PDB file of N, CA and C in Angstrom:
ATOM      1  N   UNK A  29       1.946  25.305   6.025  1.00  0.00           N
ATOM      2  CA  UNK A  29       1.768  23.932   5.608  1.00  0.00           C
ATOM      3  C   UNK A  29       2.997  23.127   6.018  1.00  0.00           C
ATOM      4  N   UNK A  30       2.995  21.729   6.343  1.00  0.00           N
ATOM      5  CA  UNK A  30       3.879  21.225   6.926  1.00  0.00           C
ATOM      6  C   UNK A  30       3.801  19.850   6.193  1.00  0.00           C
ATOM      7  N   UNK A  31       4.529  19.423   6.068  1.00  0.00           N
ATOM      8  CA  UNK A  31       5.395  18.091   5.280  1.00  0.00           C
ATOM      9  C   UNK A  31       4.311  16.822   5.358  1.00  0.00           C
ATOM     10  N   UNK A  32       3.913  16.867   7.114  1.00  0.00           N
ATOM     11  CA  UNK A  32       2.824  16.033   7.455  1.00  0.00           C
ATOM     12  C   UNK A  32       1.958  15.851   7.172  1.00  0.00           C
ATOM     13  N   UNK A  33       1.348  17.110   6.893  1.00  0.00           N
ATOM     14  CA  UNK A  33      -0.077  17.365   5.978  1.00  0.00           C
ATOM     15  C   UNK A  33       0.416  16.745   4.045  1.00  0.00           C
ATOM     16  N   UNK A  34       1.301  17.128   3.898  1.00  0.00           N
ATOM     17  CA  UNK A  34       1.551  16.531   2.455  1.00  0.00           C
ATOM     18  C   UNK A  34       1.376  15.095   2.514  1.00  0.00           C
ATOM     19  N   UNK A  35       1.832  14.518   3.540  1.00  0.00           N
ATOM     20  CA  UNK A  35       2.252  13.271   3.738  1.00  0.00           C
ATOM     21  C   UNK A  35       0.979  12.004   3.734  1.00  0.00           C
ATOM     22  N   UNK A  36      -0.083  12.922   4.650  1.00  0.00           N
ATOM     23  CA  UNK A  36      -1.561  12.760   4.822  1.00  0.00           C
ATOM     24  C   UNK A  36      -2.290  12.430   3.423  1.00  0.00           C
ATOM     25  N   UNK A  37      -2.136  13.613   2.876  1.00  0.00           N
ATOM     26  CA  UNK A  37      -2.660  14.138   1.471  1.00  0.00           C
ATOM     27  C   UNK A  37      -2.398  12.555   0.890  1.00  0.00           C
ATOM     28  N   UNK A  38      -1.736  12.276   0.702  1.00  0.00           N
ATOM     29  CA  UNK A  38      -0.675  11.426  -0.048  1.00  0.00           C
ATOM     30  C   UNK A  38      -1.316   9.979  -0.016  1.00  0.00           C
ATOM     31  N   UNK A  39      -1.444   9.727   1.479  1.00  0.00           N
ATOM     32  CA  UNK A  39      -2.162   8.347   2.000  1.00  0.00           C
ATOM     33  C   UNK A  39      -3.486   8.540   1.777  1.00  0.00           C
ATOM     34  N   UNK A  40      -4.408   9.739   2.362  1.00  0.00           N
ATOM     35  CA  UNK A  40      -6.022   9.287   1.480  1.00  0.00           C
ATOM     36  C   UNK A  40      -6.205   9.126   0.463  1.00  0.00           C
ATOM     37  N   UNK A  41      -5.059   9.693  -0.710  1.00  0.00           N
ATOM     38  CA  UNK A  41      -5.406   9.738  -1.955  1.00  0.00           C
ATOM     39  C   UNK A  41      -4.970   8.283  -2.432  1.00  0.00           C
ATOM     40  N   UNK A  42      -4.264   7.636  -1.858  1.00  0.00           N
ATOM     41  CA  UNK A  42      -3.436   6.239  -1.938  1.00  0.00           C
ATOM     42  C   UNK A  42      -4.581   5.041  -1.285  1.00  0.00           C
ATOM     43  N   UNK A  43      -5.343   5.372  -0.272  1.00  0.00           N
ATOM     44  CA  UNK A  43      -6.203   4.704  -0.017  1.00  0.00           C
ATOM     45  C   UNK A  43      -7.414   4.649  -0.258  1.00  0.00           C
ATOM     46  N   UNK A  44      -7.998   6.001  -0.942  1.00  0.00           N
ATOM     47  CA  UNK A  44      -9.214   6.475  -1.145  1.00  0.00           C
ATOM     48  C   UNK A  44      -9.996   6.600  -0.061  1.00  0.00           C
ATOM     49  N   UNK A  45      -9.504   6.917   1.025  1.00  0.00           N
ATOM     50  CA  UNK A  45     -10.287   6.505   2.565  1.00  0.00           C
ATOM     51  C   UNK A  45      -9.123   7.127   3.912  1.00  0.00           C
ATOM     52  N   UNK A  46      -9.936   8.157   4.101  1.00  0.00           N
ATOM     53  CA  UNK A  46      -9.503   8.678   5.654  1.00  0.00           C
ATOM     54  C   UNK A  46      -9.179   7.795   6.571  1.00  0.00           C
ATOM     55  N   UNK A  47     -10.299   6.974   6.799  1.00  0.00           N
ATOM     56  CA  UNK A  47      -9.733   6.022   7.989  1.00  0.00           C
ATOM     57  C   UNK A  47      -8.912   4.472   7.444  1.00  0.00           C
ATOM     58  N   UNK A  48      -8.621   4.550   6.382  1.00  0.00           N
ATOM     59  CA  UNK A  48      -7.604   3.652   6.354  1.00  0.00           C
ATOM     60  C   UNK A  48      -6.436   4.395   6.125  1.00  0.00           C
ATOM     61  N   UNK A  49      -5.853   5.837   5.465  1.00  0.00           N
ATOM     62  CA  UNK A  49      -4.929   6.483   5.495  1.00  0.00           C
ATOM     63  C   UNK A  49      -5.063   6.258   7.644  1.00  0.00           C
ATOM     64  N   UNK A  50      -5.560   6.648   8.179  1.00  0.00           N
ATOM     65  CA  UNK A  50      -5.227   6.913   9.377  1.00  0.00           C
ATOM     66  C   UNK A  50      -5.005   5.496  10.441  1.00  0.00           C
ATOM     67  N   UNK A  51      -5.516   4.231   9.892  1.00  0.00           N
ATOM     68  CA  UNK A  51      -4.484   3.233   9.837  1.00  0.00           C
ATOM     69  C   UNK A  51      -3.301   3.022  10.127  1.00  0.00           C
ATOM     70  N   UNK A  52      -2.803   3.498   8.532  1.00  0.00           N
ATOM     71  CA  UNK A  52      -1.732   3.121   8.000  1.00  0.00           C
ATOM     72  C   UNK A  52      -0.657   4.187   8.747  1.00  0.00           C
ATOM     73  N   UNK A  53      -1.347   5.268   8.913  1.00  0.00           N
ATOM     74  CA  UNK A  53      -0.255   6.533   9.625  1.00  0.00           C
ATOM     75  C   UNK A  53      -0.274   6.299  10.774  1.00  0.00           C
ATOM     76  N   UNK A  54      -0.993   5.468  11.375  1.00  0.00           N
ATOM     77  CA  UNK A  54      -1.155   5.222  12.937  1.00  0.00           C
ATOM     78  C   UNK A  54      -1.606   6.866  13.738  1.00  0.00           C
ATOM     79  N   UNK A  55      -2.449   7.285  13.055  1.00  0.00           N
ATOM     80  CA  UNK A  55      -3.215   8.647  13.146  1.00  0.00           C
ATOM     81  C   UNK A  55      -4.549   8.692  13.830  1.00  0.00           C
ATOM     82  N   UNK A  56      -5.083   9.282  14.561  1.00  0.00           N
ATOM     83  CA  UNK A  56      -6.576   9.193  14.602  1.00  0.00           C
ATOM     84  C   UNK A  56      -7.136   9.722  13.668  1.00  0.00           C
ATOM     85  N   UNK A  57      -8.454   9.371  13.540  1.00  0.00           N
ATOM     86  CA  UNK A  57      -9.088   9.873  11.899  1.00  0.00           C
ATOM     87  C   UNK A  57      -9.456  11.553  11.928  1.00  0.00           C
ATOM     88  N   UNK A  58      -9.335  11.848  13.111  1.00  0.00           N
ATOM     89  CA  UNK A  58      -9.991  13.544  13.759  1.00  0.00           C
ATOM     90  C   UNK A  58      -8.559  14.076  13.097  1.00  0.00           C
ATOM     91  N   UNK A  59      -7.435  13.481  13.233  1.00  0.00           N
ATOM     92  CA  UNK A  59      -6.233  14.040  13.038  1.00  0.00           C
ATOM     93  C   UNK A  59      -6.442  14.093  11.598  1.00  0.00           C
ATOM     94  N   UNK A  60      -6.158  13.122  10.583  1.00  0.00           N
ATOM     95  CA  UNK A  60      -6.092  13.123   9.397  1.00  0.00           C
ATOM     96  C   UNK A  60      -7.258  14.322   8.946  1.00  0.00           C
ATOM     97  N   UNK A  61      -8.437  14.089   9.267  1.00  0.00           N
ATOM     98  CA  UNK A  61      -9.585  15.366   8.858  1.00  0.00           C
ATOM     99  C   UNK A  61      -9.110  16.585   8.998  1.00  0.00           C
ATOM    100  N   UNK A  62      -7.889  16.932  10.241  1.00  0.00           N
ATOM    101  CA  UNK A  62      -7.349  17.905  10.810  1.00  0.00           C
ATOM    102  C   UNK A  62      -6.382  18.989  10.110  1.00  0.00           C
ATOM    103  N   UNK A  63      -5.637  17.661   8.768  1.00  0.00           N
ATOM    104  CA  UNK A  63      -4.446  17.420   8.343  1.00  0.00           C
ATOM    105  C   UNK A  63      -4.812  18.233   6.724  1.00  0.00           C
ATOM    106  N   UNK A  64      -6.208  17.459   6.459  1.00  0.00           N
ATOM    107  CA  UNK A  64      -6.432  17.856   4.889  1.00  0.00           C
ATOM    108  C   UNK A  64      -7.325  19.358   5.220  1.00  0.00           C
ATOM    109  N   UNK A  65      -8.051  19.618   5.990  1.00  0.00           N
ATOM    110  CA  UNK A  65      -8.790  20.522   6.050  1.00  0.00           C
ATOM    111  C   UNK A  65      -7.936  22.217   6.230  1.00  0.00           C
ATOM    112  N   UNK A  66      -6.598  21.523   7.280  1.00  0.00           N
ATOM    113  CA  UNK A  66      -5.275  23.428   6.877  1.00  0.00           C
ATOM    114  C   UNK A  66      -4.958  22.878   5.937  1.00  0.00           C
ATOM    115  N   UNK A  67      -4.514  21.179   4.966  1.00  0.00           N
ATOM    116  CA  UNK A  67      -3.837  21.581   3.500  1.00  0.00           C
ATOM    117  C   UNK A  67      -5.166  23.063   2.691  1.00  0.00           C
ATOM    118  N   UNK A  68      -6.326  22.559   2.699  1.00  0.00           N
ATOM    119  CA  UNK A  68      -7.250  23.045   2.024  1.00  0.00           C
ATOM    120  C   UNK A  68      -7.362  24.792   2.422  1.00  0.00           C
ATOM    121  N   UNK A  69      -6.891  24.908   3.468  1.00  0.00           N
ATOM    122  CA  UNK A  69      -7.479  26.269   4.476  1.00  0.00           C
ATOM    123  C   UNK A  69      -6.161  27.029   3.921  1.00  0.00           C
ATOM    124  N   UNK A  70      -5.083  26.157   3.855  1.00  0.00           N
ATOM    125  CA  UNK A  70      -3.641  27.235   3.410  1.00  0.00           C
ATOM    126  C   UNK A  70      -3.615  27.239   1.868  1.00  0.00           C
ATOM    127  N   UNK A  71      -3.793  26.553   1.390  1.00  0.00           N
ATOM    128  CA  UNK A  71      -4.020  26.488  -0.629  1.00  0.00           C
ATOM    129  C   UNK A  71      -5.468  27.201  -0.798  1.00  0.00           C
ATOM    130  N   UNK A  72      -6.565  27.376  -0.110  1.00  0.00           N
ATOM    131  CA  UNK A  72      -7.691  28.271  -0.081  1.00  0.00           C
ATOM    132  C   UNK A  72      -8.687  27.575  -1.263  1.00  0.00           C
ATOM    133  N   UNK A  73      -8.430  25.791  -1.883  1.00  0.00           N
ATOM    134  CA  UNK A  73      -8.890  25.356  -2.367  1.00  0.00           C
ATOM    135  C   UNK A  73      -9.593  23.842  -2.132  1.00  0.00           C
ATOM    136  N   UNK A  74     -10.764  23.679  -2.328  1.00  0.00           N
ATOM    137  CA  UNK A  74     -10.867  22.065  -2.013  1.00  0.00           C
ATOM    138  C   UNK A  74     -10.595  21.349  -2.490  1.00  0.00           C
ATOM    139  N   UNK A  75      -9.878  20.091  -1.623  1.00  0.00           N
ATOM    140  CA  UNK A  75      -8.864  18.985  -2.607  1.00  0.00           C
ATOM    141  C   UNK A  75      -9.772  17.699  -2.671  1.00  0.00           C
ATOM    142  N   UNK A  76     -10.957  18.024  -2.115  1.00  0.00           N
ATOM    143  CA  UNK A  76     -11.540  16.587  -2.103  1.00  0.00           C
ATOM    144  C   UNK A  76     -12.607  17.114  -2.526  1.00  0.00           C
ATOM    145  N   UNK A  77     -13.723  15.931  -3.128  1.00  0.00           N
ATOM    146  CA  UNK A  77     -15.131  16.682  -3.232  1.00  0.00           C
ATOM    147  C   UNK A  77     -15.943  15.449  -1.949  1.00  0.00           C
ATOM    148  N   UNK A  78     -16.694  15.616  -0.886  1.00  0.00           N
ATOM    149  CA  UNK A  78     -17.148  14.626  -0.194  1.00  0.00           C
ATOM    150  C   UNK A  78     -18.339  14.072  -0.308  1.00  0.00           C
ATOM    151  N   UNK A  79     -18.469  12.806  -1.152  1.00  0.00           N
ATOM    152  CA  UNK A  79     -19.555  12.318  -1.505  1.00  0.00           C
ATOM    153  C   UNK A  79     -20.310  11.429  -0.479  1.00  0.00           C
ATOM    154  N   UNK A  80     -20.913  12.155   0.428  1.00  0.00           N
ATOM    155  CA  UNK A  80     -20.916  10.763   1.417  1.00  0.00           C
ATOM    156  C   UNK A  80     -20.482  10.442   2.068  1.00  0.00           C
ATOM    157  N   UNK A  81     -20.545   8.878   2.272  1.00  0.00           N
ATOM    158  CA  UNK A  81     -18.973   8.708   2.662  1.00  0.00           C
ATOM    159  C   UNK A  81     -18.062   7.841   1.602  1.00  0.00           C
ATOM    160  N   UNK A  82     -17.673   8.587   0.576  1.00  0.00           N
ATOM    161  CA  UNK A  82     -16.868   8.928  -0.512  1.00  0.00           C
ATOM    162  C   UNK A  82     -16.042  10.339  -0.426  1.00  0.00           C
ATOM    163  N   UNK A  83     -15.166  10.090  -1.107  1.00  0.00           N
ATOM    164  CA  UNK A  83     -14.331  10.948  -1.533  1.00  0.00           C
ATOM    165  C   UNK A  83     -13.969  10.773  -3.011  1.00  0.00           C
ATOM    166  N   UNK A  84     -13.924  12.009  -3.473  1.00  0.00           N
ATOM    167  CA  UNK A  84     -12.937  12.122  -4.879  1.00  0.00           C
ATOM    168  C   UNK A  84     -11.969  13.376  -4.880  1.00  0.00           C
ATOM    169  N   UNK A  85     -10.879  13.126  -5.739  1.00  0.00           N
ATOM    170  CA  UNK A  85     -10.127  14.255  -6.226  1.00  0.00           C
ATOM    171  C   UNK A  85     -10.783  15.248  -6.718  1.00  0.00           C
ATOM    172  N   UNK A  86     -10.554  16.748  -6.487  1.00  0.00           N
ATOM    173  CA  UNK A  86     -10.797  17.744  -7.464  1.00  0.00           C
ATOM    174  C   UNK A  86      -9.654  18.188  -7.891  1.00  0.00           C
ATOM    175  N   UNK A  87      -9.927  18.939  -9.052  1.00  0.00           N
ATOM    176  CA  UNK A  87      -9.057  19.242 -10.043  1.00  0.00           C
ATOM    177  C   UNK A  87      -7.982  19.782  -9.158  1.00  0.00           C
ATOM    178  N   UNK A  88      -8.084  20.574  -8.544  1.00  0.00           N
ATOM    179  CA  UNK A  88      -6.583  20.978  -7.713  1.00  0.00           C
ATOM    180  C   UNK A  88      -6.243  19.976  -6.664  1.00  0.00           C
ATOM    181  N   UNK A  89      -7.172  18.841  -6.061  1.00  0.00           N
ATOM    182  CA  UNK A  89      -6.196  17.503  -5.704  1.00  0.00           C
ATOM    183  C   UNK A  89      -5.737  16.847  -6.423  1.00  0.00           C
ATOM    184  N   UNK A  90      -5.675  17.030  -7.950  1.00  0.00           N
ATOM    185  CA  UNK A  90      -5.189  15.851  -8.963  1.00  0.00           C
ATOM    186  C   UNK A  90      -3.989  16.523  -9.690  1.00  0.00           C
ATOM    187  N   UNK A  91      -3.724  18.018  -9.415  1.00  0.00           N
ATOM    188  CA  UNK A  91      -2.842  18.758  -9.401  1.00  0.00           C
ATOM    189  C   UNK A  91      -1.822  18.172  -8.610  1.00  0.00           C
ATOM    190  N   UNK A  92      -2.322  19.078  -7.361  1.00  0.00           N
ATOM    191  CA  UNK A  92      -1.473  18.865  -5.912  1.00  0.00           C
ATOM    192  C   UNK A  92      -1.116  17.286  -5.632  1.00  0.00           C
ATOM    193  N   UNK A  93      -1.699  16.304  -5.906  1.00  0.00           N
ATOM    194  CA  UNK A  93      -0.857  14.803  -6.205  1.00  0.00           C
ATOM    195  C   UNK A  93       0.150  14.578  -6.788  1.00  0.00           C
ATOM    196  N   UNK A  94       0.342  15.542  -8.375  1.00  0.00           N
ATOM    197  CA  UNK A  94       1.427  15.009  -9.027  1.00  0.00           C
ATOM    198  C   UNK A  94       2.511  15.619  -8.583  1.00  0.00           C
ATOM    199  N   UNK A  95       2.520  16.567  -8.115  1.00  0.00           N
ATOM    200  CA  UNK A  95       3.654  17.156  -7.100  1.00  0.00           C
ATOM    201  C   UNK A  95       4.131  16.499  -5.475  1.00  0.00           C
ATOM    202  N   UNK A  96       2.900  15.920  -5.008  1.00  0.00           N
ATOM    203  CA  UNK A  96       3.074  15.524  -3.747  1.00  0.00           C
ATOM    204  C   UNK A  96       3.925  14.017  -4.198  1.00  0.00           C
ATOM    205  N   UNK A  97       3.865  13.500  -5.249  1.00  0.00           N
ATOM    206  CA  UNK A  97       4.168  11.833  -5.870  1.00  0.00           C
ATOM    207  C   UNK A  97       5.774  12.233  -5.784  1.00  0.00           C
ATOM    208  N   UNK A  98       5.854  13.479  -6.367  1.00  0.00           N
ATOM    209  CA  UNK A  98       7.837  13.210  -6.381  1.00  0.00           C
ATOM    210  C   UNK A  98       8.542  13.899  -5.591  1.00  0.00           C
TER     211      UNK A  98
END
């Protein structure tokens, strides 16, 4: 896991939205998808639940936020 991927984490959850985290990171959105999917693949848990085209926190992204915040 790498800092970047935290960093990622950080902005969808701040934007509620992949492609405006990837905006703001000046990212392509393939990247950001790229970014949360090894956070998820190296923690072996899902941090998002995908509604659609929605997103929400799951319990171990609302975890992994309050750690990623400080």
């Amino acid at each position: 896991m790498e800092i970047r991927q935290f960093q990622t984490f950080k902005a969808v959850v701040d934007f509620n939205s992949f492609t405006k985290a990837a905006q703001a990171l000046q990212y392509s959105q393939a990247t950001i998808t790229s970014h949360i999917q090894q956070l998820e693949e190296g923690m072996g848990v899902p941090l998002f639940d995908r509604l659609g085209k929605k997103i929400q926190l799951t319990a171990y992204g609302r975890e992994l936020y309050t750690y990623v915040e400080e």
